[in-house]
Amino acid sequence: MQNTLTPLTLDVESTNQASHKELLESHATAEALSRYIEVLLHASETPLTDQDLKKHLSMSSDELQMALIILKERLSGSVLTLGKTASGYRLQIKDSYSRLIQQIFPERLESLSQALLETLSVIAYKQPVTRSDIEQVRGVTVSSNILRQLFDKGWIMEKGYKDTLGRPALLHTTPAFLDAFGLASLDELPPLPDLQSLKVNG
């Protein structure tokens, strides 16, 4: 018996072929956009935001998300990874290679004192805080030099005043702090096992 295709069957097959073609074209576009994003991130000296990428490459939010997914998949076999900080996306060397970098380029390491890290931690986890609050938590006087280093790095800023005697300035972390530690937001800070010890009287 000879097979015959009804017009309805032909329409379904034609529609399926068209949909498959559109899907392939969409994926090809996303693949191309992912490579353009990679080029821009390599060339840029600073992270690029969603808005930056959409503007530079004239693409929609959906196209951007698909391109980023493809870029992440392609980088999975690379020494680089796609990082996102408070300032936007950037390409960075995977953490698994950090020991090699430390051995070959020790001069790239920045030595941060324990006192500086403790001070920064109190500000990051309990902000906004005053200098007196930090001293209360740490149990020692906060060195002006430590605060100056944090200000010079752009990791902390003064914003507002505490409604108490002398109206001391309130300290906050900045987007530069998040960038330096590879964080997109404060929500990504690792939990502190002794967080209960960081108590600041409000």
PDB file of C-alpha atoms in Angstrom:
ATOM      1  CA  MET A   1       0.000   0.000   0.000  1.00  0.00           C
ATOM      2  CA  GLN A   2       1.397   3.387  -0.973  1.00  0.00           C
ATOM      3  CA  ASN A   3       1.933   5.837   1.886  1.00  0.00           C
ATOM      4  CA  THR A   4       0.219   9.155   1.427  1.00  0.00           C
ATOM      5  CA  LEU A   5       0.838  12.339   3.404  1.00  0.00           C
ATOM      6  CA  THR A   6      -2.164  14.498   4.124  1.00  0.00           C
ATOM      7  CA  PRO A   7      -1.838  18.297   4.071  1.00  0.00           C
ATOM      8  CA  LEU A   8      -2.103  18.289   7.867  1.00  0.00           C
ATOM      9  CA  THR A   9       0.853  15.908   8.143  1.00  0.00           C
ATOM     10  CA  LEU A  10       2.879  18.076   5.794  1.00  0.00           C
ATOM     11  CA  ASP A  11       2.059  21.167   7.833  1.00  0.00           C
ATOM     12  CA  VAL A  12       3.221  19.480  11.065  1.00  0.00           C
ATOM     13  CA  GLU A  13       6.469  18.307   9.506  1.00  0.00           C
ATOM     14  CA  SER A  14       7.075  21.727   7.979  1.00  0.00           C
ATOM     15  CA  THR A  15       6.433  23.382  11.332  1.00  0.00           C
ATOM     16  CA  ASN A  16       8.791  20.969  13.108  1.00  0.00           C
ATOM     17  CA  GLN A  17      11.524  21.630  10.563  1.00  0.00           C
ATOM     18  CA  ALA A  18      11.061  25.374  10.909  1.00  0.00           C
ATOM     19  CA  SER A  19      11.188  25.150  14.711  1.00  0.00           C
ATOM     20  CA  HIS A  20      14.326  23.011  14.560  1.00  0.00           C
ATOM     21  CA  LYS A  21      15.944  25.492  12.192  1.00  0.00           C
ATOM     22  CA  GLU A  22      15.057  28.401  14.480  1.00  0.00           C
ATOM     23  CA  LEU A  23      16.481  26.503  17.453  1.00  0.00           C
ATOM     24  CA  LEU A  24      19.756  25.879  15.620  1.00  0.00           C
ATOM     25  CA  GLU A  25      19.974  29.504  14.539  1.00  0.00           C
ATOM     26  CA  SER A  26      19.239  30.660  18.092  1.00  0.00           C
ATOM     27  CA  HIS A  27      21.984  28.438  19.503  1.00  0.00           C
ATOM     28  CA  ALA A  28      24.432  29.622  16.840  1.00  0.00           C
ATOM     29  CA  THR A  29      23.654  33.228  17.756  1.00  0.00           C
ATOM     30  CA  ALA A  30      24.126  32.512  21.468  1.00  0.00           C
ATOM     31  CA  GLU A  31      27.430  30.740  20.733  1.00  0.00           C
ATOM     32  CA  ALA A  32      28.671  33.733  18.763  1.00  0.00           C
ATOM     33  CA  LEU A  33      27.545  36.155  21.472  1.00  0.00           C
ATOM     34  CA  SER A  34      29.296  34.067  24.125  1.00  0.00           C
ATOM     35  CA  ARG A  35      32.571  34.472  22.232  1.00  0.00           C
ATOM     36  CA  TYR A  36      32.027  38.210  21.879  1.00  0.00           C
ATOM     37  CA  ILE A  37      31.440  38.424  25.634  1.00  0.00           C
ATOM     38  CA  GLU A  38      34.644  36.473  26.236  1.00  0.00           C
ATOM     39  CA  VAL A  39      36.579  38.893  24.008  1.00  0.00           C
ATOM     40  CA  LEU A  40      35.182  41.933  25.807  1.00  0.00           C
ATOM     41  CA  LEU A  41      35.979  40.489  29.236  1.00  0.00           C
ATOM     42  CA  HIS A  42      39.545  39.755  28.128  1.00  0.00           C
ATOM     43  CA  ALA A  43      39.961  43.280  26.777  1.00  0.00           C
ATOM     44  CA  SER A  44      38.280  45.152  29.633  1.00  0.00           C
ATOM     45  CA  GLU A  45      40.361  46.334  32.575  1.00  0.00           C
ATOM     46  CA  THR A  46      37.292  46.349  34.811  1.00  0.00           C
ATOM     47  CA  PRO A  47      34.318  43.978  35.278  1.00  0.00           C
ATOM     48  CA  LEU A  48      31.383  44.448  32.897  1.00  0.00           C
ATOM     49  CA  THR A  49      27.776  44.487  34.074  1.00  0.00           C
ATOM     50  CA  ASP A  50      24.711  42.958  32.449  1.00  0.00           C
ATOM     51  CA  GLN A  51      23.805  46.400  31.147  1.00  0.00           C
ATOM     52  CA  ASP A  52      27.307  46.936  29.727  1.00  0.00           C
ATOM     53  CA  LEU A  53      27.207  43.662  27.797  1.00  0.00           C
ATOM     54  CA  LYS A  54      23.660  44.156  26.504  1.00  0.00           C
ATOM     55  CA  LYS A  55      24.532  47.662  25.350  1.00  0.00           C
ATOM     56  CA  HIS A  56      27.840  46.767  23.678  1.00  0.00           C
ATOM     57  CA  LEU A  57      26.431  43.691  21.909  1.00  0.00           C
ATOM     58  CA  SER A  58      22.864  44.889  21.312  1.00  0.00           C
ATOM     59  CA  MET A  59      21.229  41.829  22.833  1.00  0.00           C
ATOM     60  CA  SER A  60      18.276  41.067  25.051  1.00  0.00           C
ATOM     61  CA  SER A  61      18.353  39.781  28.622  1.00  0.00           C
ATOM     62  CA  ASP A  62      17.382  36.288  27.434  1.00  0.00           C
ATOM     63  CA  GLU A  63      20.152  36.286  24.822  1.00  0.00           C
ATOM     64  CA  LEU A  64      22.643  37.414  27.443  1.00  0.00           C
ATOM     65  CA  GLN A  65      21.702  34.654  29.884  1.00  0.00           C
ATOM     66  CA  MET A  66      21.942  31.982  27.180  1.00  0.00           C
ATOM     67  CA  ALA A  67      25.307  33.318  26.007  1.00  0.00           C
ATOM     68  CA  LEU A  68      26.636  33.332  29.583  1.00  0.00           C
ATOM     69  CA  ILE A  69      25.544  29.718  30.092  1.00  0.00           C
ATOM     70  CA  ILE A  70      27.381  28.704  26.915  1.00  0.00           C
ATOM     71  CA  LEU A  71      30.461  30.683  27.955  1.00  0.00           C
ATOM     72  CA  LYS A  72      30.522  28.981  31.368  1.00  0.00           C
ATOM     73  CA  GLU A  73      30.276  25.568  29.699  1.00  0.00           C
ATOM     74  CA  ARG A  74      33.109  26.364  27.297  1.00  0.00           C
ATOM     75  CA  LEU A  75      35.313  27.657  30.115  1.00  0.00           C
ATOM     76  CA  SER A  76      34.736  24.477  32.127  1.00  0.00           C
ATOM     77  CA  GLY A  77      37.621  22.925  30.211  1.00  0.00           C
ATOM     78  CA  SER A  78      39.804  26.015  30.530  1.00  0.00           C
ATOM     79  CA  VAL A  79      42.100  27.409  33.217  1.00  0.00           C
ATOM     80  CA  LEU A  80      39.766  30.399  33.422  1.00  0.00           C
ATOM     81  CA  THR A  81      36.349  30.743  34.973  1.00  0.00           C
ATOM     82  CA  LEU A  82      33.574  33.310  34.653  1.00  0.00           C
ATOM     83  CA  GLY A  83      33.342  35.229  37.892  1.00  0.00           C
ATOM     84  CA  LYS A  84      30.688  37.722  38.930  1.00  0.00           C
ATOM     85  CA  THR A  85      31.386  40.379  41.526  1.00  0.00           C
ATOM     86  CA  ALA A  86      29.477  43.418  42.702  1.00  0.00           C
ATOM     87  CA  SER A  87      30.880  45.373  39.736  1.00  0.00           C
ATOM     88  CA  GLY A  88      30.007  42.806  37.074  1.00  0.00           C
ATOM     89  CA  TYR A  89      31.478  39.836  35.207  1.00  0.00           C
ATOM     90  CA  ARG A  90      35.178  39.099  34.804  1.00  0.00           C
ATOM     91  CA  LEU A  91      37.428  36.259  33.719  1.00  0.00           C
ATOM     92  CA  GLN A  92      39.675  34.882  36.441  1.00  0.00           C
ATOM     93  CA  ILE A  93      42.078  32.021  36.948  1.00  0.00           C
ATOM     94  CA  LYS A  94      40.516  29.026  38.664  1.00  0.00           C
ATOM     95  CA  ASP A  95      41.247  28.623  42.360  1.00  0.00           C
ATOM     96  CA  SER A  96      42.867  25.243  41.722  1.00  0.00           C
ATOM     97  CA  TYR A  97      45.847  27.075  40.164  1.00  0.00           C
ATOM     98  CA  SER A  98      46.338  29.543  43.021  1.00  0.00           C
ATOM     99  CA  ARG A  99      49.143  27.523  44.611  1.00  0.00           C
ATOM    100  CA  LEU A 100      51.119  27.525  41.352  1.00  0.00           C
ATOM    101  CA  ILE A 101      50.734  31.295  41.039  1.00  0.00           C
ATOM    102  CA  GLN A 102      51.856  31.772  44.634  1.00  0.00           C
ATOM    103  CA  GLN A 103      54.986  29.691  44.022  1.00  0.00           C
ATOM    104  CA  ILE A 104      55.995  31.344  40.750  1.00  0.00           C
ATOM    105  CA  PHE A 105      54.829  34.906  41.411  1.00  0.00           C
ATOM    106  CA  PRO A 106      55.027  35.432  45.187  1.00  0.00           C
ATOM    107  CA  GLU A 107      55.318  39.186  44.621  1.00  0.00           C
ATOM    108  CA  ARG A 108      51.687  39.206  43.492  1.00  0.00           C
ATOM    109  CA  LEU A 109      50.555  38.136  46.929  1.00  0.00           C
ATOM    110  CA  GLU A 110      49.407  40.847  49.244  1.00  0.00           C
ATOM    111  CA  SER A 111      50.140  40.247  52.884  1.00  0.00           C
ATOM    112  CA  LEU A 112      47.268  41.357  55.090  1.00  0.00           C
ATOM    113  CA  SER A 113      47.863  41.468  58.824  1.00  0.00           C
ATOM    114  CA  GLN A 114      45.669  39.527  61.215  1.00  0.00           C
ATOM    115  CA  ALA A 115      44.569  42.781  62.837  1.00  0.00           C
ATOM    116  CA  LEU A 116      43.510  44.217  59.473  1.00  0.00           C
ATOM    117  CA  LEU A 117      41.567  41.083  58.562  1.00  0.00           C
ATOM    118  CA  GLU A 118      39.838  40.998  61.935  1.00  0.00           C
ATOM    119  CA  THR A 119      38.868  44.662  61.620  1.00  0.00           C
ATOM    120  CA  LEU A 120      37.605  44.159  58.094  1.00  0.00           C
ATOM    121  CA  SER A 121      35.621  41.077  59.172  1.00  0.00           C
ATOM    122  CA  VAL A 122      33.822  42.971  61.926  1.00  0.00           C
ATOM    123  CA  ILE A 123      32.878  45.723  59.481  1.00  0.00           C
ATOM    124  CA  ALA A 124      31.786  43.266  56.773  1.00  0.00           C
ATOM    125  CA  TYR A 125      29.642  41.050  58.998  1.00  0.00           C
ATOM    126  CA  LYS A 126      28.212  43.627  61.390  1.00  0.00           C
ATOM    127  CA  GLN A 127      28.017  46.808  59.331  1.00  0.00           C
ATOM    128  CA  PRO A 128      27.261  49.555  59.893  1.00  0.00           C
ATOM    129  CA  VAL A 129      29.641  49.860  62.832  1.00  0.00           C
ATOM    130  CA  THR A 130      31.650  52.601  64.488  1.00  0.00           C
ATOM    131  CA  ARG A 131      35.296  52.462  65.441  1.00  0.00           C
ATOM    132  CA  SER A 132      34.207  51.993  69.049  1.00  0.00           C
ATOM    133  CA  ASP A 133      32.005  49.049  68.040  1.00  0.00           C
ATOM    134  CA  ILE A 134      34.987  47.353  66.386  1.00  0.00           C
ATOM    135  CA  GLU A 135      37.130  47.880  69.468  1.00  0.00           C
ATOM    136  CA  GLN A 136      34.375  46.415  71.634  1.00  0.00           C
ATOM    137  CA  VAL A 137      34.247  43.264  69.513  1.00  0.00           C
ATOM    138  CA  ARG A 138      38.016  42.805  69.158  1.00  0.00           C
ATOM    139  CA  GLY A 139      38.846  43.871  72.699  1.00  0.00           C
ATOM    140  CA  VAL A 140      41.733  46.052  71.548  1.00  0.00           C
ATOM    141  CA  THR A 141      42.190  49.573  70.229  1.00  0.00           C
ATOM    142  CA  VAL A 142      41.794  49.882  66.462  1.00  0.00           C
ATOM    143  CA  SER A 143      44.937  51.302  64.926  1.00  0.00           C
ATOM    144  CA  SER A 144      44.400  54.399  62.793  1.00  0.00           C
ATOM    145  CA  ASN A 145      46.895  52.902  60.353  1.00  0.00           C
ATOM    146  CA  ILE A 146      44.677  49.850  59.823  1.00  0.00           C
ATOM    147  CA  LEU A 147      41.620  51.959  59.068  1.00  0.00           C
ATOM    148  CA  ARG A 148      43.709  54.151  56.776  1.00  0.00           C
ATOM    149  CA  GLN A 149      44.843  51.073  54.827  1.00  0.00           C
ATOM    150  CA  LEU A 150      41.247  49.947  54.416  1.00  0.00           C
ATOM    151  CA  PHE A 151      40.196  53.413  53.258  1.00  0.00           C
ATOM    152  CA  ASP A 152      43.162  53.628  50.856  1.00  0.00           C
ATOM    153  CA  LYS A 153      42.241  50.280  49.313  1.00  0.00           C
ATOM    154  CA  GLY A 154      38.702  51.553  48.874  1.00  0.00           C
ATOM    155  CA  TRP A 155      37.335  48.608  50.866  1.00  0.00           C
ATOM    156  CA  ILE A 156      35.476  50.672  53.472  1.00  0.00           C
ATOM    157  CA  MET A 157      33.702  54.013  53.584  1.00  0.00           C
ATOM    158  CA  GLU A 158      31.958  56.279  56.052  1.00  0.00           C
ATOM    159  CA  LYS A 159      28.219  56.572  55.542  1.00  0.00           C
ATOM    160  CA  GLY A 160      25.992  58.168  58.140  1.00  0.00           C
ATOM    161  CA  TYR A 161      26.470  58.681  61.851  1.00  0.00           C
ATOM    162  CA  LYS A 162      25.437  56.747  64.929  1.00  0.00           C
ATOM    163  CA  ASP A 163      22.838  58.540  67.019  1.00  0.00           C
ATOM    164  CA  THR A 164      24.889  58.546  70.190  1.00  0.00           C
ATOM    165  CA  LEU A 165      27.291  60.810  72.057  1.00  0.00           C
ATOM    166  CA  GLY A 166      29.695  62.445  69.613  1.00  0.00           C
ATOM    167  CA  ARG A 167      27.775  61.053  66.594  1.00  0.00           C
ATOM    168  CA  PRO A 168      30.649  58.779  65.436  1.00  0.00           C
ATOM    169  CA  ALA A 169      30.809  57.878  61.740  1.00  0.00           C
ATOM    170  CA  LEU A 170      29.358  54.542  60.621  1.00  0.00           C
ATOM    171  CA  LEU A 171      31.645  52.291  58.601  1.00  0.00           C
ATOM    172  CA  HIS A 172      30.474  50.158  55.669  1.00  0.00           C
ATOM    173  CA  THR A 173      32.227  47.965  53.111  1.00  0.00           C
ATOM    174  CA  THR A 174      32.258  49.020  49.447  1.00  0.00           C
ATOM    175  CA  PRO A 175      31.777  47.309  46.078  1.00  0.00           C
ATOM    176  CA  ALA A 176      35.584  47.379  45.760  1.00  0.00           C
ATOM    177  CA  PHE A 177      35.761  45.124  48.826  1.00  0.00           C
ATOM    178  CA  LEU A 178      33.388  42.653  47.155  1.00  0.00           C
ATOM    179  CA  ASP A 179      35.427  42.770  43.943  1.00  0.00           C
ATOM    180  CA  ALA A 180      38.680  42.156  45.805  1.00  0.00           C
ATOM    181  CA  PHE A 181      37.289  39.022  47.418  1.00  0.00           C
ATOM    182  CA  GLY A 182      35.364  37.799  44.369  1.00  0.00           C
ATOM    183  CA  LEU A 183      31.905  38.350  45.845  1.00  0.00           C
ATOM    184  CA  ALA A 184      28.766  39.499  44.065  1.00  0.00           C
ATOM    185  CA  SER A 185      27.075  40.573  47.301  1.00  0.00           C
ATOM    186  CA  LEU A 186      27.454  40.424  51.073  1.00  0.00           C
ATOM    187  CA  ASP A 187      25.098  37.427  51.035  1.00  0.00           C
ATOM    188  CA  GLU A 188      27.993  35.395  49.624  1.00  0.00           C
ATOM    189  CA  LEU A 189      30.174  35.948  52.687  1.00  0.00           C
ATOM    190  CA  PRO A 190      31.036  32.578  54.239  1.00  0.00           C
ATOM    191  CA  PRO A 191      29.368  31.902  57.582  1.00  0.00           C
ATOM    192  CA  LEU A 192      31.395  32.573  60.678  1.00  0.00           C
ATOM    193  CA  PRO A 193      31.362  29.704  63.192  1.00  0.00           C
ATOM    194  CA  ASP A 194      31.840  32.211  65.999  1.00  0.00           C
ATOM    195  CA  LEU A 195      29.418  34.808  64.649  1.00  0.00           C
ATOM    196  CA  GLN A 196      27.740  35.030  68.035  1.00  0.00           C
ATOM    197  CA  SER A 197      30.945  36.488  69.401  1.00  0.00           C
ATOM    198  CA  LEU A 198      30.639  39.419  67.000  1.00  0.00           C
ATOM    199  CA  LYS A 199      28.102  41.307  69.075  1.00  0.00           C
ATOM    200  CA  VAL A 200      27.775  45.043  68.727  1.00  0.00           C
ATOM    201  CA  ASN A 201      25.449  46.862  71.082  1.00  0.00           C
ATOM    202  CA  GLY A 202      22.891  48.702  68.985  1.00  0.00           C
TER     203      GLY A 202
END
